[in-house]
Amino acid sequence: MEQESIIPPIYIVSGGKGVAGHTLIESMLIQYPDHKIPVMIEPEVATQERIDEIIKKVLKTNGVIAHTMIDVKVRRWLIDSCESNDIRHFDLVGNMTDYLDSVHDLKPTAQAGLYRMRDMEYYRRVRAIEFTMQHDDGMHNDKIATADIVLAGVSRTGKTPLSIYLAMFGWKVANVPIVPGTPIPQTLFEIDPNRVFGLTISMTYLIAQRSSRVTRINMNPNTDYVEPRKVRMELDYAANLFKKGGFKVLNITNKPIEYSANEIITILTSRFGSDKWSNEEH
């Protein structure tokens, strides 16, 4: 029986994980739906010895190399090795890198894997938003220990918009409504109090916010929701809970969301360090 010929592979050689090169090659090959060309990733290439190993593979299979080497020295090693062994190669970033270096006088970081890191950051933010939406307004209170930030406060203290704003920057946020007469989840007092923030607001401003909502959704204007004495009791009740839990209290009266968010980030950074306070599970 005649032996089937082996299709020469395309080897993607990268100083990182090879994600950028693989994405580019696959986006080109998709234009050729009948192709059967194997695509092999050779990641984290940083030494002459590693390049020699790859060259042997390529020669054995009659393949070609597409590379995304950022490190100038390693890229030169690879190119020289390809040319001395008569291997066809495609530099996917070199020409542009040389252009940016020489014409614009820019210097690269020469750090491999930045594309993948950016990709991971994007998905981290997506997961943070999903988490925050799932833990909005007291939902899944039994799982708030996995949150980076927990916001607590009475109705109309801006918990939800502040939560979503923080989530857009990658922080998993849960928010817990404080309602007199409604049991407070015990988990609120079991998690690290340094991650919990009690939101408060001036009574006048809160009543104005609630009155606007009453009008908007056609509620009974005589409801306890906007009755000054009841509102004062709610705020006092929340303040006592914040004191009991040892939570940092933030007054959000007339403050833009951005200001409150920056205040929270600053406090957490001072407590946990600039890159250590995220409750890892992103």
PDB file of C-alpha atoms in Angstrom:
ATOM      1  CA  MET A   1       0.000   0.000   0.000  1.00  0.00           C
ATOM      2  CA  GLU A   2       1.404   3.384  -0.980  1.00  0.00           C
ATOM      3  CA  GLN A   3       2.323   5.519   2.037  1.00  0.00           C
ATOM      4  CA  GLU A   4       0.354   8.740   2.304  1.00  0.00           C
ATOM      5  CA  SER A   5       2.580  11.803   1.973  1.00  0.00           C
ATOM      6  CA  ILE A   6       2.941  13.962   5.063  1.00  0.00           C
ATOM      7  CA  ILE A   7       1.662  17.531   4.702  1.00  0.00           C
ATOM      8  CA  PRO A   8       4.402  19.988   5.770  1.00  0.00           C
ATOM      9  CA  PRO A   9       3.298  21.757   8.965  1.00  0.00           C
ATOM     10  CA  ILE A  10       3.439  25.424   9.828  1.00  0.00           C
ATOM     11  CA  TYR A  11       5.394  25.895  13.054  1.00  0.00           C
ATOM     12  CA  ILE A  12       4.459  28.989  15.038  1.00  0.00           C
ATOM     13  CA  VAL A  13       7.496  29.990  17.087  1.00  0.00           C
ATOM     14  CA  SER A  14       6.939  32.451  19.910  1.00  0.00           C
ATOM     15  CA  GLY A  15       8.677  33.834  22.963  1.00  0.00           C
ATOM     16  CA  GLY A  16       5.288  33.707  24.726  1.00  0.00           C
ATOM     17  CA  LYS A  17       2.382  31.309  24.444  1.00  0.00           C
ATOM     18  CA  GLY A  18       2.016  31.732  20.696  1.00  0.00           C
ATOM     19  CA  VAL A  19      -1.539  33.080  20.916  1.00  0.00           C
ATOM     20  CA  ALA A  20      -0.995  36.084  18.638  1.00  0.00           C
ATOM     21  CA  GLY A  21       0.791  34.078  15.938  1.00  0.00           C
ATOM     22  CA  HIS A  22      -1.722  31.239  16.083  1.00  0.00           C
ATOM     23  CA  THR A  23      -4.633  33.675  15.795  1.00  0.00           C
ATOM     24  CA  LEU A  24      -3.076  35.356  12.761  1.00  0.00           C
ATOM     25  CA  ILE A  25      -2.223  32.107  10.952  1.00  0.00           C
ATOM     26  CA  GLU A  26      -5.622  30.547  11.636  1.00  0.00           C
ATOM     27  CA  SER A  27      -7.397  33.708  10.449  1.00  0.00           C
ATOM     28  CA  MET A  28      -5.496  33.349   7.152  1.00  0.00           C
ATOM     29  CA  LEU A  29      -6.017  29.590   6.791  1.00  0.00           C
ATOM     30  CA  ILE A  30      -9.761  29.926   7.312  1.00  0.00           C
ATOM     31  CA  GLN A  31      -9.824  31.440   3.834  1.00  0.00           C
ATOM     32  CA  TYR A  32      -8.746  28.003   2.557  1.00  0.00           C
ATOM     33  CA  PRO A  33     -11.483  25.709   3.901  1.00  0.00           C
ATOM     34  CA  ASP A  34     -10.068  22.610   2.186  1.00  0.00           C
ATOM     35  CA  HIS A  35      -6.606  22.905   3.675  1.00  0.00           C
ATOM     36  CA  LYS A  36      -5.228  20.125   5.857  1.00  0.00           C
ATOM     37  CA  ILE A  37      -2.062  21.892   6.949  1.00  0.00           C
ATOM     38  CA  PRO A  38      -1.081  21.064  10.546  1.00  0.00           C
ATOM     39  CA  VAL A  39      -0.356  24.104  12.689  1.00  0.00           C
ATOM     40  CA  MET A  40       2.115  23.446  15.494  1.00  0.00           C
ATOM     41  CA  ILE A  41       2.841  25.956  18.281  1.00  0.00           C
ATOM     42  CA  GLU A  42       6.355  26.125  19.726  1.00  0.00           C
ATOM     43  CA  PRO A  43       5.932  28.436  22.754  1.00  0.00           C
ATOM     44  CA  GLU A  44       8.334  30.155  25.158  1.00  0.00           C
ATOM     45  CA  VAL A  45      11.371  30.040  22.903  1.00  0.00           C
ATOM     46  CA  ALA A  46      14.207  31.960  24.538  1.00  0.00           C
ATOM     47  CA  THR A  47      17.480  30.089  23.894  1.00  0.00           C
ATOM     48  CA  GLN A  48      19.658  28.987  20.989  1.00  0.00           C
ATOM     49  CA  GLU A  49      19.295  25.375  22.181  1.00  0.00           C
ATOM     50  CA  ARG A  50      15.511  25.577  21.923  1.00  0.00           C
ATOM     51  CA  ILE A  51      15.777  27.017  18.422  1.00  0.00           C
ATOM     52  CA  ASP A  52      18.100  24.160  17.400  1.00  0.00           C
ATOM     53  CA  GLU A  53      15.498  21.639  18.593  1.00  0.00           C
ATOM     54  CA  ILE A  54      12.784  23.321  16.539  1.00  0.00           C
ATOM     55  CA  ILE A  55      14.985  23.509  13.451  1.00  0.00           C
ATOM     56  CA  LYS A  56      15.503  19.724  13.614  1.00  0.00           C
ATOM     57  CA  LYS A  57      11.723  19.171  13.756  1.00  0.00           C
ATOM     58  CA  VAL A  58      11.110  21.490  10.833  1.00  0.00           C
ATOM     59  CA  LEU A  59      13.800  19.862   8.693  1.00  0.00           C
ATOM     60  CA  LYS A  60      12.423  16.403   9.469  1.00  0.00           C
ATOM     61  CA  THR A  61       8.886  17.338   8.379  1.00  0.00           C
ATOM     62  CA  ASN A  62       9.843  19.770   5.601  1.00  0.00           C
ATOM     63  CA  GLY A  63       7.807  22.430   7.404  1.00  0.00           C
ATOM     64  CA  VAL A  64       7.927  26.213   7.492  1.00  0.00           C
ATOM     65  CA  ILE A  65       8.215  28.637  10.394  1.00  0.00           C
ATOM     66  CA  ALA A  66       6.061  31.658  11.216  1.00  0.00           C
ATOM     67  CA  HIS A  67       7.407  33.554  14.199  1.00  0.00           C
ATOM     68  CA  THR A  68       6.441  36.398  16.502  1.00  0.00           C
ATOM     69  CA  MET A  69       9.732  36.888  18.317  1.00  0.00           C
ATOM     70  CA  ILE A  70       9.877  40.199  20.184  1.00  0.00           C
ATOM     71  CA  ASP A  71      13.334  39.723  21.677  1.00  0.00           C
ATOM     72  CA  VAL A  72      15.716  41.060  18.995  1.00  0.00           C
ATOM     73  CA  LYS A  73      18.578  38.711  19.903  1.00  0.00           C
ATOM     74  CA  VAL A  74      16.453  35.559  19.848  1.00  0.00           C
ATOM     75  CA  ARG A  75      14.739  36.665  16.647  1.00  0.00           C
ATOM     76  CA  ARG A  76      18.143  37.070  15.000  1.00  0.00           C
ATOM     77  CA  TRP A  77      19.169  33.574  16.142  1.00  0.00           C
ATOM     78  CA  LEU A  78      16.008  32.112  14.662  1.00  0.00           C
ATOM     79  CA  ILE A  79      16.285  33.949  11.344  1.00  0.00           C
ATOM     80  CA  ASP A  80      19.959  32.997  10.942  1.00  0.00           C
ATOM     81  CA  SER A  81      19.161  29.363  11.736  1.00  0.00           C
ATOM     82  CA  CYS A  82      16.331  29.302   9.187  1.00  0.00           C
ATOM     83  CA  GLU A  83      18.458  30.825   6.467  1.00  0.00           C
ATOM     84  CA  SER A  84      21.499  28.628   7.105  1.00  0.00           C
ATOM     85  CA  ASN A  85      19.256  25.537   6.920  1.00  0.00           C
ATOM     86  CA  ASP A  86      17.308  26.808   3.905  1.00  0.00           C
ATOM     87  CA  ILE A  87      14.033  26.810   5.836  1.00  0.00           C
ATOM     88  CA  ARG A  88      11.287  29.074   4.607  1.00  0.00           C
ATOM     89  CA  HIS A  89      10.230  31.453   7.382  1.00  0.00           C
ATOM     90  CA  PHE A  90       7.787  34.310   7.895  1.00  0.00           C
ATOM     91  CA  ASP A  91       8.504  37.081  10.375  1.00  0.00           C
ATOM     92  CA  LEU A  92       5.060  38.182  11.557  1.00  0.00           C
ATOM     93  CA  VAL A  93       6.237  41.096  13.697  1.00  0.00           C
ATOM     94  CA  GLY A  94       9.835  41.906  12.791  1.00  0.00           C
ATOM     95  CA  ASN A  95       9.273  44.358   9.947  1.00  0.00           C
ATOM     96  CA  MET A  96       6.735  46.349  11.951  1.00  0.00           C
ATOM     97  CA  THR A  97       8.994  46.266  15.017  1.00  0.00           C
ATOM     98  CA  ASP A  98      11.928  47.558  12.967  1.00  0.00           C
ATOM     99  CA  TYR A  99       9.713  50.309  11.547  1.00  0.00           C
ATOM    100  CA  LEU A 100       8.559  51.440  14.996  1.00  0.00           C
ATOM    101  CA  ASP A 101      12.128  51.314  16.320  1.00  0.00           C
ATOM    102  CA  SER A 102      13.786  53.222  13.485  1.00  0.00           C
ATOM    103  CA  VAL A 103      11.144  55.630  12.178  1.00  0.00           C
ATOM    104  CA  HIS A 104       9.281  56.477  15.384  1.00  0.00           C
ATOM    105  CA  ASP A 105      12.186  55.935  17.769  1.00  0.00           C
ATOM    106  CA  LEU A 106      10.025  53.738  19.997  1.00  0.00           C
ATOM    107  CA  LYS A 107      11.503  51.010  22.163  1.00  0.00           C
ATOM    108  CA  PRO A 108       9.623  47.737  22.752  1.00  0.00           C
ATOM    109  CA  THR A 109       9.299  46.162  26.186  1.00  0.00           C
ATOM    110  CA  ALA A 110      10.580  42.886  24.684  1.00  0.00           C
ATOM    111  CA  GLN A 111       8.172  41.147  27.057  1.00  0.00           C
ATOM    112  CA  ALA A 112       6.626  38.014  25.599  1.00  0.00           C
ATOM    113  CA  GLY A 113       2.975  37.123  26.194  1.00  0.00           C
ATOM    114  CA  LEU A 114       1.517  40.636  26.394  1.00  0.00           C
ATOM    115  CA  TYR A 115      -1.206  39.769  23.858  1.00  0.00           C
ATOM    116  CA  ARG A 116      -2.325  36.831  25.989  1.00  0.00           C
ATOM    117  CA  MET A 117      -2.196  38.969  29.117  1.00  0.00           C
ATOM    118  CA  ARG A 118      -4.441  41.554  27.467  1.00  0.00           C
ATOM    119  CA  ASP A 119      -6.821  38.768  26.443  1.00  0.00           C
ATOM    120  CA  MET A 120      -6.881  37.436  30.002  1.00  0.00           C
ATOM    121  CA  GLU A 121      -7.595  40.927  31.333  1.00  0.00           C
ATOM    122  CA  TYR A 122     -10.590  41.256  28.997  1.00  0.00           C
ATOM    123  CA  TYR A 123     -12.089  37.965  30.179  1.00  0.00           C
ATOM    124  CA  ARG A 124     -11.360  38.872  33.785  1.00  0.00           C
ATOM    125  CA  ARG A 125     -13.540  41.943  33.356  1.00  0.00           C
ATOM    126  CA  VAL A 126     -16.285  39.926  31.697  1.00  0.00           C
ATOM    127  CA  ARG A 127     -16.287  37.461  34.586  1.00  0.00           C
ATOM    128  CA  ALA A 128     -16.327  40.330  37.093  1.00  0.00           C
ATOM    129  CA  ILE A 129     -19.400  41.870  35.448  1.00  0.00           C
ATOM    130  CA  GLU A 130     -21.149  38.488  35.373  1.00  0.00           C
ATOM    131  CA  PHE A 131     -20.353  37.939  39.062  1.00  0.00           C
ATOM    132  CA  THR A 132     -21.582  41.408  39.982  1.00  0.00           C
ATOM    133  CA  MET A 133     -24.872  41.009  38.124  1.00  0.00           C
ATOM    134  CA  GLN A 134     -25.410  37.637  39.838  1.00  0.00           C
ATOM    135  CA  HIS A 135     -24.787  39.167  43.269  1.00  0.00           C
ATOM    136  CA  ASP A 136     -26.801  42.357  42.834  1.00  0.00           C
ATOM    137  CA  ASP A 137     -29.320  43.494  45.451  1.00  0.00           C
ATOM    138  CA  GLY A 138     -28.763  40.628  47.876  1.00  0.00           C
ATOM    139  CA  MET A 139     -28.792  37.744  45.414  1.00  0.00           C
ATOM    140  CA  HIS A 140     -26.661  34.711  46.334  1.00  0.00           C
ATOM    141  CA  ASN A 141     -25.658  36.180  49.677  1.00  0.00           C
ATOM    142  CA  ASP A 142     -24.251  32.795  50.660  1.00  0.00           C
ATOM    143  CA  LYS A 143     -21.420  33.284  48.137  1.00  0.00           C
ATOM    144  CA  ILE A 144     -20.381  36.873  48.790  1.00  0.00           C
ATOM    145  CA  ALA A 145     -17.165  35.689  50.454  1.00  0.00           C
ATOM    146  CA  THR A 146     -15.689  35.314  46.960  1.00  0.00           C
ATOM    147  CA  ALA A 147     -16.293  38.985  46.148  1.00  0.00           C
ATOM    148  CA  ASP A 148     -13.461  41.492  45.948  1.00  0.00           C
ATOM    149  CA  ILE A 149     -15.768  44.204  47.301  1.00  0.00           C
ATOM    150  CA  VAL A 150     -19.068  44.092  49.182  1.00  0.00           C
ATOM    151  CA  LEU A 151     -21.285  47.177  49.308  1.00  0.00           C
ATOM    152  CA  ALA A 152     -24.082  47.486  51.854  1.00  0.00           C
ATOM    153  CA  GLY A 153     -26.666  50.209  52.286  1.00  0.00           C
ATOM    154  CA  VAL A 154     -30.333  51.143  52.386  1.00  0.00           C
ATOM    155  CA  SER A 155     -32.375  51.520  49.234  1.00  0.00           C
ATOM    156  CA  ARG A 156     -31.281  54.294  46.806  1.00  0.00           C
ATOM    157  CA  THR A 157     -27.737  54.685  48.096  1.00  0.00           C
ATOM    158  CA  GLY A 158     -26.389  53.821  44.654  1.00  0.00           C
ATOM    159  CA  LYS A 159     -25.211  50.283  45.375  1.00  0.00           C
ATOM    160  CA  THR A 160     -26.012  48.823  41.947  1.00  0.00           C
ATOM    161  CA  PRO A 161     -24.528  51.530  39.687  1.00  0.00           C
ATOM    162  CA  LEU A 162     -21.389  51.718  41.840  1.00  0.00           C
ATOM    163  CA  SER A 163     -21.075  47.921  41.769  1.00  0.00           C
ATOM    164  CA  ILE A 164     -21.316  47.774  37.983  1.00  0.00           C
ATOM    165  CA  TYR A 165     -18.863  50.650  37.545  1.00  0.00           C
ATOM    166  CA  LEU A 166     -16.280  48.822  39.672  1.00  0.00           C
ATOM    167  CA  ALA A 167     -16.982  45.559  37.825  1.00  0.00           C
ATOM    168  CA  MET A 168     -16.142  47.232  34.515  1.00  0.00           C
ATOM    169  CA  PHE A 169     -12.584  47.546  35.831  1.00  0.00           C
ATOM    170  CA  GLY A 170     -12.423  43.875  36.781  1.00  0.00           C
ATOM    171  CA  TRP A 171     -13.541  43.839  40.420  1.00  0.00           C
ATOM    172  CA  LYS A 172     -16.105  41.278  41.538  1.00  0.00           C
ATOM    173  CA  VAL A 173     -18.676  43.165  43.597  1.00  0.00           C
ATOM    174  CA  ALA A 174     -21.630  42.004  45.662  1.00  0.00           C
ATOM    175  CA  ASN A 175     -24.136  44.392  47.169  1.00  0.00           C
ATOM    176  CA  VAL A 176     -26.393  43.771  50.140  1.00  0.00           C
ATOM    177  CA  PRO A 177     -29.554  45.827  50.795  1.00  0.00           C
ATOM    178  CA  ILE A 178     -30.175  46.931  54.378  1.00  0.00           C
ATOM    179  CA  VAL A 179     -33.890  46.807  55.150  1.00  0.00           C
ATOM    180  CA  PRO A 180     -35.203  47.114  58.731  1.00  0.00           C
ATOM    181  CA  GLY A 181     -37.292  44.069  59.602  1.00  0.00           C
ATOM    182  CA  THR A 182     -35.557  41.934  56.973  1.00  0.00           C
ATOM    183  CA  PRO A 183     -32.867  39.527  58.242  1.00  0.00           C
ATOM    184  CA  ILE A 184     -29.308  40.536  57.402  1.00  0.00           C
ATOM    185  CA  PRO A 185     -27.324  37.647  55.860  1.00  0.00           C
ATOM    186  CA  GLN A 186     -24.931  36.233  58.435  1.00  0.00           C
ATOM    187  CA  THR A 187     -22.266  35.955  55.723  1.00  0.00           C
ATOM    188  CA  LEU A 188     -21.955  39.747  55.785  1.00  0.00           C
ATOM    189  CA  PHE A 189     -20.349  39.451  59.219  1.00  0.00           C
ATOM    190  CA  GLU A 190     -18.280  36.386  58.412  1.00  0.00           C
ATOM    191  CA  ILE A 191     -16.245  37.806  55.521  1.00  0.00           C
ATOM    192  CA  ASP A 192     -13.199  40.041  55.814  1.00  0.00           C
ATOM    193  CA  PRO A 193     -14.594  43.410  57.029  1.00  0.00           C
ATOM    194  CA  ASN A 194     -11.778  45.188  55.202  1.00  0.00           C
ATOM    195  CA  ARG A 195     -13.583  44.355  51.951  1.00  0.00           C
ATOM    196  CA  VAL A 196     -17.001  45.624  53.079  1.00  0.00           C
ATOM    197  CA  PHE A 197     -18.131  49.213  52.602  1.00  0.00           C
ATOM    198  CA  GLY A 198     -21.246  50.707  54.139  1.00  0.00           C
ATOM    199  CA  LEU A 199     -22.844  53.364  51.956  1.00  0.00           C
ATOM    200  CA  THR A 200     -24.626  56.203  53.670  1.00  0.00           C
ATOM    201  CA  ILE A 201     -26.258  59.391  52.440  1.00  0.00           C
ATOM    202  CA  SER A 202     -27.834  62.541  53.863  1.00  0.00           C
ATOM    203  CA  MET A 203     -31.501  62.076  54.774  1.00  0.00           C
ATOM    204  CA  THR A 204     -32.578  65.067  52.662  1.00  0.00           C
ATOM    205  CA  TYR A 205     -30.794  63.793  49.581  1.00  0.00           C
ATOM    206  CA  LEU A 206     -32.075  60.239  50.128  1.00  0.00           C
ATOM    207  CA  ILE A 207     -35.687  61.397  50.417  1.00  0.00           C
ATOM    208  CA  ALA A 208     -35.277  63.429  47.229  1.00  0.00           C
ATOM    209  CA  GLN A 209     -33.911  60.355  45.433  1.00  0.00           C
ATOM    210  CA  ARG A 210     -36.719  58.166  46.688  1.00  0.00           C
ATOM    211  CA  SER A 211     -39.418  60.750  45.918  1.00  0.00           C
ATOM    212  CA  SER A 212     -38.215  60.864  42.338  1.00  0.00           C
ATOM    213  CA  ARG A 213     -38.525  57.074  42.157  1.00  0.00           C
ATOM    214  CA  VAL A 214     -42.011  57.132  43.734  1.00  0.00           C
ATOM    215  CA  THR A 215     -43.184  59.532  41.034  1.00  0.00           C
ATOM    216  CA  ARG A 216     -41.496  57.551  38.264  1.00  0.00           C
ATOM    217  CA  ILE A 217     -43.110  54.211  39.143  1.00  0.00           C
ATOM    218  CA  ASN A 218     -46.437  55.638  40.409  1.00  0.00           C
ATOM    219  CA  MET A 219     -46.058  54.499  44.027  1.00  0.00           C
ATOM    220  CA  ASN A 220     -48.299  55.816  46.800  1.00  0.00           C
ATOM    221  CA  PRO A 221     -46.718  59.172  47.778  1.00  0.00           C
ATOM    222  CA  ASN A 222     -47.676  58.570  51.425  1.00  0.00           C
ATOM    223  CA  THR A 223     -45.502  55.476  51.692  1.00  0.00           C
ATOM    224  CA  ASP A 224     -43.050  54.976  54.570  1.00  0.00           C
ATOM    225  CA  TYR A 225     -40.404  54.832  51.834  1.00  0.00           C
ATOM    226  CA  VAL A 226     -40.188  58.640  51.874  1.00  0.00           C
ATOM    227  CA  GLU A 227     -41.540  59.436  55.347  1.00  0.00           C
ATOM    228  CA  PRO A 228     -38.749  61.388  57.115  1.00  0.00           C
ATOM    229  CA  ARG A 229     -39.003  59.616  60.486  1.00  0.00           C
ATOM    230  CA  LYS A 230     -38.934  56.177  58.861  1.00  0.00           C
ATOM    231  CA  VAL A 231     -36.047  57.157  56.614  1.00  0.00           C
ATOM    232  CA  ARG A 232     -34.089  58.415  59.626  1.00  0.00           C
ATOM    233  CA  MET A 233     -34.696  55.084  61.368  1.00  0.00           C
ATOM    234  CA  GLU A 234     -33.413  53.204  58.296  1.00  0.00           C
ATOM    235  CA  LEU A 235     -30.224  55.225  58.172  1.00  0.00           C
ATOM    236  CA  ASP A 236     -29.626  54.798  61.905  1.00  0.00           C
ATOM    237  CA  TYR A 237     -30.279  51.064  61.634  1.00  0.00           C
ATOM    238  CA  ALA A 238     -27.753  50.777  58.795  1.00  0.00           C
ATOM    239  CA  ALA A 239     -25.194  52.857  60.710  1.00  0.00           C
ATOM    240  CA  ASN A 240     -25.449  50.510  63.694  1.00  0.00           C
ATOM    241  CA  LEU A 241     -24.927  47.476  61.447  1.00  0.00           C
ATOM    242  CA  PHE A 242     -21.864  49.077  59.861  1.00  0.00           C
ATOM    243  CA  LYS A 243     -20.450  49.775  63.315  1.00  0.00           C
ATOM    244  CA  LYS A 244     -21.178  46.218  64.436  1.00  0.00           C
ATOM    245  CA  GLY A 245     -19.377  44.778  61.409  1.00  0.00           C
ATOM    246  CA  GLY A 246     -16.450  47.198  61.587  1.00  0.00           C
ATOM    247  CA  PHE A 247     -17.104  48.323  58.013  1.00  0.00           C
ATOM    248  CA  LYS A 248     -15.670  51.438  56.411  1.00  0.00           C
ATOM    249  CA  VAL A 249     -18.513  53.942  55.917  1.00  0.00           C
ATOM    250  CA  LEU A 250     -18.641  56.050  52.767  1.00  0.00           C
ATOM    251  CA  ASN A 251     -20.958  59.043  52.474  1.00  0.00           C
ATOM    252  CA  ILE A 252     -22.028  59.170  48.829  1.00  0.00           C
ATOM    253  CA  THR A 253     -24.137  62.354  49.079  1.00  0.00           C
ATOM    254  CA  ASN A 254     -23.758  64.332  45.832  1.00  0.00           C
ATOM    255  CA  LYS A 255     -20.663  62.326  44.874  1.00  0.00           C
ATOM    256  CA  PRO A 256     -20.127  61.071  41.316  1.00  0.00           C
ATOM    257  CA  ILE A 257     -19.790  57.289  40.991  1.00  0.00           C
ATOM    258  CA  GLU A 258     -16.217  57.737  39.768  1.00  0.00           C
ATOM    259  CA  TYR A 259     -15.262  59.557  42.964  1.00  0.00           C
ATOM    260  CA  SER A 260     -16.730  56.873  45.230  1.00  0.00           C
ATOM    261  CA  ALA A 261     -15.103  54.106  43.170  1.00  0.00           C
ATOM    262  CA  ASN A 262     -11.690  55.783  43.382  1.00  0.00           C
ATOM    263  CA  GLU A 263     -12.152  56.200  47.124  1.00  0.00           C
ATOM    264  CA  ILE A 264     -12.825  52.462  47.522  1.00  0.00           C
ATOM    265  CA  ILE A 265      -9.876  51.459  45.330  1.00  0.00           C
ATOM    266  CA  THR A 266      -7.557  53.793  47.233  1.00  0.00           C
ATOM    267  CA  ILE A 267      -8.623  52.353  50.578  1.00  0.00           C
ATOM    268  CA  LEU A 268      -8.260  48.750  49.422  1.00  0.00           C
ATOM    269  CA  THR A 269      -4.870  49.446  47.877  1.00  0.00           C
ATOM    270  CA  SER A 270      -3.632  50.933  51.131  1.00  0.00           C
ATOM    271  CA  ARG A 271      -4.915  47.878  53.005  1.00  0.00           C
ATOM    272  CA  PHE A 272      -3.816  45.076  50.714  1.00  0.00           C
ATOM    273  CA  GLY A 273      -1.223  46.540  48.329  1.00  0.00           C
ATOM    274  CA  SER A 274      -1.568  47.654  44.726  1.00  0.00           C
ATOM    275  CA  ASP A 275      -1.728  44.182  43.199  1.00  0.00           C
ATOM    276  CA  LYS A 276      -2.649  41.928  46.114  1.00  0.00           C
ATOM    277  CA  TRP A 277      -6.122  42.899  47.236  1.00  0.00           C
ATOM    278  CA  SER A 278      -8.100  41.158  44.520  1.00  0.00           C
ATOM    279  CA  ASN A 279      -9.921  38.138  45.962  1.00  0.00           C
ATOM    280  CA  GLU A 280      -8.299  35.749  43.425  1.00  0.00           C
ATOM    281  CA  GLU A 281     -10.597  33.400  41.478  1.00  0.00           C
ATOM    282  CA  HIS A 282     -10.769  35.615  38.451  1.00  0.00           C
TER     283      HIS A 282
END
